[in-house]
């Protein structure tokens, strides 16, 4: 049996088991979604959002990319954020990185000629490294340096969310969502909270959005 055929069989078995335990399960899901959380995580196959927090389908709206980044020019990610915040009305956004992240580790190296697109994406992680160069360069162990950059990157991406007009408008009008920066440990399966931001969080004024009308000069 080929690997993709096994996935189809596993899906059938999963669906049948669900219907046995909860006959109305799929009918309820088909009527719509009201997730409480938006999860922005790494694309790494070892960090599936629903599984590591033992969540039922329908609780988490998810977006994943390499190194769990929130980039101001990434229309894919920002479209997910806008839909989650403005339409689904999520109460929490979780940015979740993980230790021993391959993307973050690659960002600590020079750019590779065969990574034509990946180089561009990892430039954003390199920017995070540059902001914390002194502390990171003082760490001699490559794994420890990678893991510290993983933490800095999660914090930076959580802040990037807070800097967005999408989040700031929701904070001003509806006092939500809360933003959480977490990191996942592959070796024990546990999550660690690094940062929490909300409507009352202090932001540098340079990142605040000003919707007040500008007076015209006469």
mmCIF file of C-alpha atoms in Angstrom:
data_model
loop_
_atom_site.group_PDB
_atom_site.id
_atom_site.type_symbol
_atom_site.label_atom_id
_atom_site.label_comp_id
_atom_site.label_asym_id
_atom_site.label_seq_id
_atom_site.Cartn_x
_atom_site.Cartn_y
_atom_site.Cartn_z
ATOM 1 C CA UNK A 1 0.000 0.000 0.000
ATOM 2 C CA UNK A 2 1.303 3.437 -0.942
ATOM 3 C CA UNK A 3 1.676 6.081 1.744
ATOM 4 C CA UNK A 4 -1.005 8.388 0.354
ATOM 5 C CA UNK A 5 -3.448 5.475 0.131
ATOM 6 C CA UNK A 6 -2.826 4.764 3.813
ATOM 7 C CA UNK A 7 -3.796 8.363 4.612
ATOM 8 C CA UNK A 8 -7.118 7.900 2.837
ATOM 9 C CA UNK A 9 -7.828 4.734 4.789
ATOM 10 C CA UNK A 10 -6.893 6.432 8.064
ATOM 11 C CA UNK A 11 -9.255 9.279 7.203
ATOM 12 C CA UNK A 12 -12.100 6.843 6.633
ATOM 13 C CA UNK A 13 -11.422 5.082 9.919
ATOM 14 C CA UNK A 14 -11.215 8.411 11.779
ATOM 15 C CA UNK A 15 -14.496 9.656 10.302
ATOM 16 C CA UNK A 16 -16.297 6.427 11.152
ATOM 17 C CA UNK A 17 -14.985 6.473 14.728
ATOM 18 C CA UNK A 18 -16.111 10.081 15.179
ATOM 19 C CA UNK A 19 -19.599 9.284 13.946
ATOM 20 C CA UNK A 20 -19.855 6.338 16.304
ATOM 21 C CA UNK A 21 -19.001 8.440 19.352
ATOM 22 C CA UNK A 22 -20.743 11.653 18.253
ATOM 23 C CA UNK A 23 -23.306 11.058 15.487
ATOM 24 C CA UNK A 24 -23.917 14.822 15.143
ATOM 25 C CA UNK A 25 -20.210 15.739 15.001
ATOM 26 C CA UNK A 26 -19.839 16.450 11.273
ATOM 27 C CA UNK A 27 -23.303 17.929 10.929
ATOM 28 C CA UNK A 28 -22.421 20.588 13.512
ATOM 29 C CA UNK A 29 -19.088 21.340 11.852
ATOM 30 C CA UNK A 30 -20.754 21.717 8.471
ATOM 31 C CA UNK A 31 -23.004 24.502 9.758
ATOM 32 C CA UNK A 32 -20.095 26.904 10.253
ATOM 33 C CA UNK A 33 -17.164 27.768 12.468
ATOM 34 C CA UNK A 34 -16.757 29.951 15.533
ATOM 35 C CA UNK A 35 -13.121 29.423 16.577
ATOM 36 C CA UNK A 36 -11.891 31.168 19.691
ATOM 37 C CA UNK A 37 -8.247 31.129 18.614
ATOM 38 C CA UNK A 38 -6.128 32.073 15.619
ATOM 39 C CA UNK A 39 -2.907 30.061 15.584
ATOM 40 C CA UNK A 40 0.088 31.326 13.603
ATOM 41 C CA UNK A 41 2.649 28.557 13.691
ATOM 42 C CA UNK A 42 5.612 27.046 11.908
ATOM 43 C CA UNK A 43 5.032 24.737 8.959
ATOM 44 C CA UNK A 44 7.155 22.065 10.671
ATOM 45 C CA UNK A 45 5.348 18.712 10.534
ATOM 46 C CA UNK A 46 6.148 18.022 14.197
ATOM 47 C CA UNK A 47 4.085 20.944 15.529
ATOM 48 C CA UNK A 48 0.404 20.366 14.639
ATOM 49 C CA UNK A 49 -1.625 22.985 16.500
ATOM 50 C CA UNK A 50 -4.761 20.939 17.221
ATOM 51 C CA UNK A 51 -2.872 17.917 18.483
ATOM 52 C CA UNK A 52 -0.374 19.530 20.846
ATOM 53 C CA UNK A 53 -3.137 21.370 22.728
ATOM 54 C CA UNK A 54 -5.612 18.483 22.433
ATOM 55 C CA UNK A 55 -8.194 20.668 20.668
ATOM 56 C CA UNK A 56 -11.317 19.558 18.863
ATOM 57 C CA UNK A 57 -11.850 20.625 15.226
ATOM 58 C CA UNK A 58 -13.497 24.032 15.105
ATOM 59 C CA UNK A 59 -11.630 25.605 18.022
ATOM 60 C CA UNK A 60 -8.508 26.837 16.195
ATOM 61 C CA UNK A 61 -8.274 28.824 12.957
ATOM 62 C CA UNK A 62 -4.730 28.280 11.720
ATOM 63 C CA UNK A 63 -2.043 29.747 9.494
ATOM 64 C CA UNK A 64 1.407 28.207 9.151
ATOM 65 C CA UNK A 65 4.598 29.245 7.411
ATOM 66 C CA UNK A 66 8.334 28.746 7.768
ATOM 67 C CA UNK A 67 9.463 30.091 11.165
ATOM 68 C CA UNK A 68 5.969 31.357 12.122
ATOM 69 C CA UNK A 69 6.439 34.857 10.774
ATOM 70 C CA UNK A 70 4.055 37.804 10.575
ATOM 71 C CA UNK A 71 5.393 39.969 7.762
ATOM 72 C CA UNK A 72 3.793 43.294 6.876
ATOM 73 C CA UNK A 73 3.925 42.501 3.140
ATOM 74 C CA UNK A 74 2.629 38.918 3.393
ATOM 75 C CA UNK A 75 -0.901 39.237 2.049
ATOM 76 C CA UNK A 76 -1.619 35.570 2.740
ATOM 77 C CA UNK A 77 -0.936 35.859 6.466
ATOM 78 C CA UNK A 78 -2.584 39.266 6.802
ATOM 79 C CA UNK A 79 -5.703 38.041 4.986
ATOM 80 C CA UNK A 80 -5.961 35.206 7.505
ATOM 81 C CA UNK A 81 -5.509 37.672 10.379
ATOM 82 C CA UNK A 82 -8.116 40.043 8.974
ATOM 83 C CA UNK A 83 -10.677 37.279 8.445
ATOM 84 C CA UNK A 84 -10.033 35.826 11.888
ATOM 85 C CA UNK A 85 -10.284 39.181 13.663
ATOM 86 C CA UNK A 86 -12.994 40.965 11.697
ATOM 87 C CA UNK A 87 -15.246 38.087 10.603
ATOM 88 C CA UNK A 88 -14.649 35.189 12.987
ATOM 89 C CA UNK A 89 -14.126 37.530 15.965
ATOM 90 C CA UNK A 90 -11.424 35.397 17.570
ATOM 91 C CA UNK A 91 -10.601 36.242 21.165
ATOM 92 C CA UNK A 92 -6.956 35.186 21.064
ATOM 93 C CA UNK A 93 -4.119 35.060 18.546
ATOM 94 C CA UNK A 94 -1.277 32.681 19.338
ATOM 95 C CA UNK A 95 2.103 32.950 17.634
ATOM 96 C CA UNK A 96 3.812 29.624 18.286
ATOM 97 C CA UNK A 97 7.404 28.845 17.424
ATOM 98 C CA UNK A 98 9.362 25.766 18.384
ATOM 99 C CA UNK A 99 12.847 25.017 19.586
ATOM 100 C CA UNK A 100 15.304 23.513 17.099
ATOM 101 C CA UNK A 101 13.514 25.266 14.234
ATOM 102 C CA UNK A 102 15.236 24.547 10.929
ATOM 103 C CA UNK A 103 14.222 27.874 9.427
ATOM 104 C CA UNK A 104 15.612 29.854 12.343
ATOM 105 C CA UNK A 105 18.821 27.817 12.307
ATOM 106 C CA UNK A 106 19.210 28.485 8.579
ATOM 107 C CA UNK A 107 18.784 32.216 9.228
ATOM 108 C CA UNK A 108 21.905 32.116 11.398
ATOM 109 C CA UNK A 109 23.937 31.064 8.355
ATOM 110 C CA UNK A 110 24.923 32.931 5.236
ATOM 111 C CA UNK A 111 22.454 32.947 2.351
ATOM 112 C CA UNK A 112 22.631 29.932 0.049
ATOM 113 C CA UNK A 113 22.620 30.197 -3.735
ATOM 114 C CA UNK A 114 20.131 27.324 -4.049
ATOM 115 C CA UNK A 115 17.643 28.932 -1.648
ATOM 116 C CA UNK A 116 16.466 31.627 -4.058
ATOM 117 C CA UNK A 117 13.049 32.179 -2.447
ATOM 118 C CA UNK A 118 13.859 30.889 1.015
ATOM 119 C CA UNK A 119 16.664 33.444 1.333
ATOM 120 C CA UNK A 120 14.145 36.251 0.912
ATOM 121 C CA UNK A 121 11.792 34.777 3.505
ATOM 122 C CA UNK A 122 14.557 34.184 6.049
ATOM 123 C CA UNK A 123 15.771 37.776 5.739
ATOM 124 C CA UNK A 124 13.037 38.666 8.233
ATOM 125 C CA UNK A 125 14.500 36.253 10.789
ATOM 126 C CA UNK A 126 17.964 37.632 10.072
ATOM 127 C CA UNK A 127 16.574 41.062 10.950
ATOM 128 C CA UNK A 128 15.522 39.689 14.342
ATOM 129 C CA UNK A 129 19.045 38.314 14.812
ATOM 130 C CA UNK A 130 20.520 41.705 13.961
ATOM 131 C CA UNK A 131 18.376 43.368 16.651
ATOM 132 C CA UNK A 132 19.745 40.963 19.289
ATOM 133 C CA UNK A 133 23.204 40.312 17.846
ATOM 134 C CA UNK A 134 25.168 41.091 21.020
ATOM 135 C CA UNK A 135 23.305 38.597 23.209
ATOM 136 C CA UNK A 136 23.171 35.912 20.526
ATOM 137 C CA UNK A 137 26.834 36.189 19.544
ATOM 138 C CA UNK A 138 27.777 35.664 23.183
ATOM 139 C CA UNK A 139 26.218 32.179 23.025
ATOM 140 C CA UNK A 140 28.782 29.626 21.814
ATOM 141 C CA UNK A 141 26.498 26.600 21.468
ATOM 142 C CA UNK A 142 24.753 26.572 18.075
ATOM 143 C CA UNK A 143 21.636 24.852 19.420
ATOM 144 C CA UNK A 144 21.352 27.255 22.355
ATOM 145 C CA UNK A 145 21.845 30.233 20.042
ATOM 146 C CA UNK A 146 19.164 28.895 17.669
ATOM 147 C CA UNK A 147 16.710 28.372 20.503
ATOM 148 C CA UNK A 148 17.266 31.863 21.892
ATOM 149 C CA UNK A 149 16.673 33.309 18.419
ATOM 150 C CA UNK A 150 13.506 31.189 18.226
ATOM 151 C CA UNK A 151 12.276 32.987 21.358
ATOM 152 C CA UNK A 152 13.245 36.428 20.080
ATOM 153 C CA UNK A 153 11.506 35.661 16.785
ATOM 154 C CA UNK A 154 8.240 34.674 18.498
ATOM 155 C CA UNK A 155 8.288 37.897 20.523
ATOM 156 C CA UNK A 156 8.998 39.963 17.422
ATOM 157 C CA UNK A 157 6.150 38.369 15.445
ATOM 158 C CA UNK A 158 3.726 38.917 18.322
ATOM 159 C CA UNK A 159 4.716 42.576 18.284
ATOM 160 C CA UNK A 160 4.275 42.714 14.512
ATOM 161 C CA UNK A 161 0.660 41.656 15.036
ATOM 162 C CA UNK A 162 0.192 44.405 17.609
ATOM 163 C CA UNK A 163 1.611 46.948 15.151
ATOM 164 C CA UNK A 164 -0.999 46.081 12.504
ATOM 165 C CA UNK A 165 -4.052 48.247 11.859
ATOM 166 C CA UNK A 166 -6.212 45.106 11.946
ATOM 167 C CA UNK A 167 -5.384 44.383 15.565
ATOM 168 C CA UNK A 168 -5.250 47.992 16.744
ATOM 169 C CA UNK A 169 -8.694 48.741 15.306
ATOM 170 C CA UNK A 170 -10.121 45.662 17.060
ATOM 171 C CA UNK A 171 -8.427 46.674 20.301
ATOM 172 C CA UNK A 172 -9.940 50.140 20.098
ATOM 173 C CA UNK A 173 -13.478 49.080 19.178
ATOM 174 C CA UNK A 174 -13.933 45.668 20.805
ATOM 175 C CA UNK A 175 -11.099 45.218 23.343
ATOM 176 C CA UNK A 176 -9.871 42.031 21.678
ATOM 177 C CA UNK A 177 -7.978 39.907 20.699
ATOM 178 C CA UNK A 178 -5.252 39.050 23.167
ATOM 179 C CA UNK A 179 -1.948 38.153 21.517
ATOM 180 C CA UNK A 180 0.170 35.361 22.964
ATOM 181 C CA UNK A 181 3.706 34.342 22.036
ATOM 182 C CA UNK A 182 4.454 30.703 22.826
ATOM 183 C CA UNK A 183 7.296 28.317 22.075
ATOM 184 C CA UNK A 184 6.987 24.532 21.830
ATOM 185 C CA UNK A 185 9.660 22.087 22.995
ATOM 186 C CA UNK A 186 10.000 19.087 20.718
ATOM 187 C CA UNK A 187 11.816 17.028 23.349
ATOM 188 C CA UNK A 188 9.048 17.073 25.972
ATOM 189 C CA UNK A 189 5.946 18.365 24.138
ATOM 190 C CA UNK A 190 5.416 21.335 26.440
ATOM 191 C CA UNK A 191 4.546 24.932 25.589
ATOM 192 C CA UNK A 192 6.218 27.962 27.182
ATOM 193 C CA UNK A 193 4.619 31.411 27.253
ATOM 194 C CA UNK A 194 6.970 34.248 26.294
ATOM 195 C CA UNK A 195 4.784 37.331 25.846
ATOM 196 C CA UNK A 196 1.180 38.487 26.132
ATOM 197 C CA UNK A 197 -0.145 41.668 24.518
ATOM 198 C CA UNK A 198 -3.584 43.231 24.736
ATOM 199 C CA UNK A 199 -5.537 46.452 24.329
ATOM 200 C CA UNK A 200 -3.808 48.019 27.336
ATOM 201 C CA UNK A 201 -0.281 47.101 26.230
ATOM 202 C CA UNK A 202 2.124 49.982 25.780
ATOM 203 C CA UNK A 203 3.274 50.340 22.184
ATOM 204 C CA UNK A 204 5.922 52.681 20.880
ATOM 205 C CA UNK A 205 3.947 55.644 19.469
ATOM 206 C CA UNK A 206 5.717 55.257 16.115
ATOM 207 C CA UNK A 207 3.757 52.017 15.575
ATOM 208 C CA UNK A 208 0.359 53.331 16.588
ATOM 209 C CA UNK A 209 -2.262 53.985 13.915
ATOM 210 C CA UNK A 210 -3.799 57.453 13.847
ATOM 211 C CA UNK A 211 -7.306 57.545 12.386
ATOM 212 C CA UNK A 212 -8.006 61.117 13.362
ATOM 213 C CA UNK A 213 -8.732 63.377 10.355
ATOM 214 C CA UNK A 214 -5.857 65.586 9.321
ATOM 215 C CA UNK A 215 -6.603 69.316 9.288
ATOM 216 C CA UNK A 216 -6.125 70.863 5.899
ATOM 217 C CA UNK A 217 -3.826 73.839 5.627
ATOM 218 C CA UNK A 218 -5.515 77.076 4.532
#
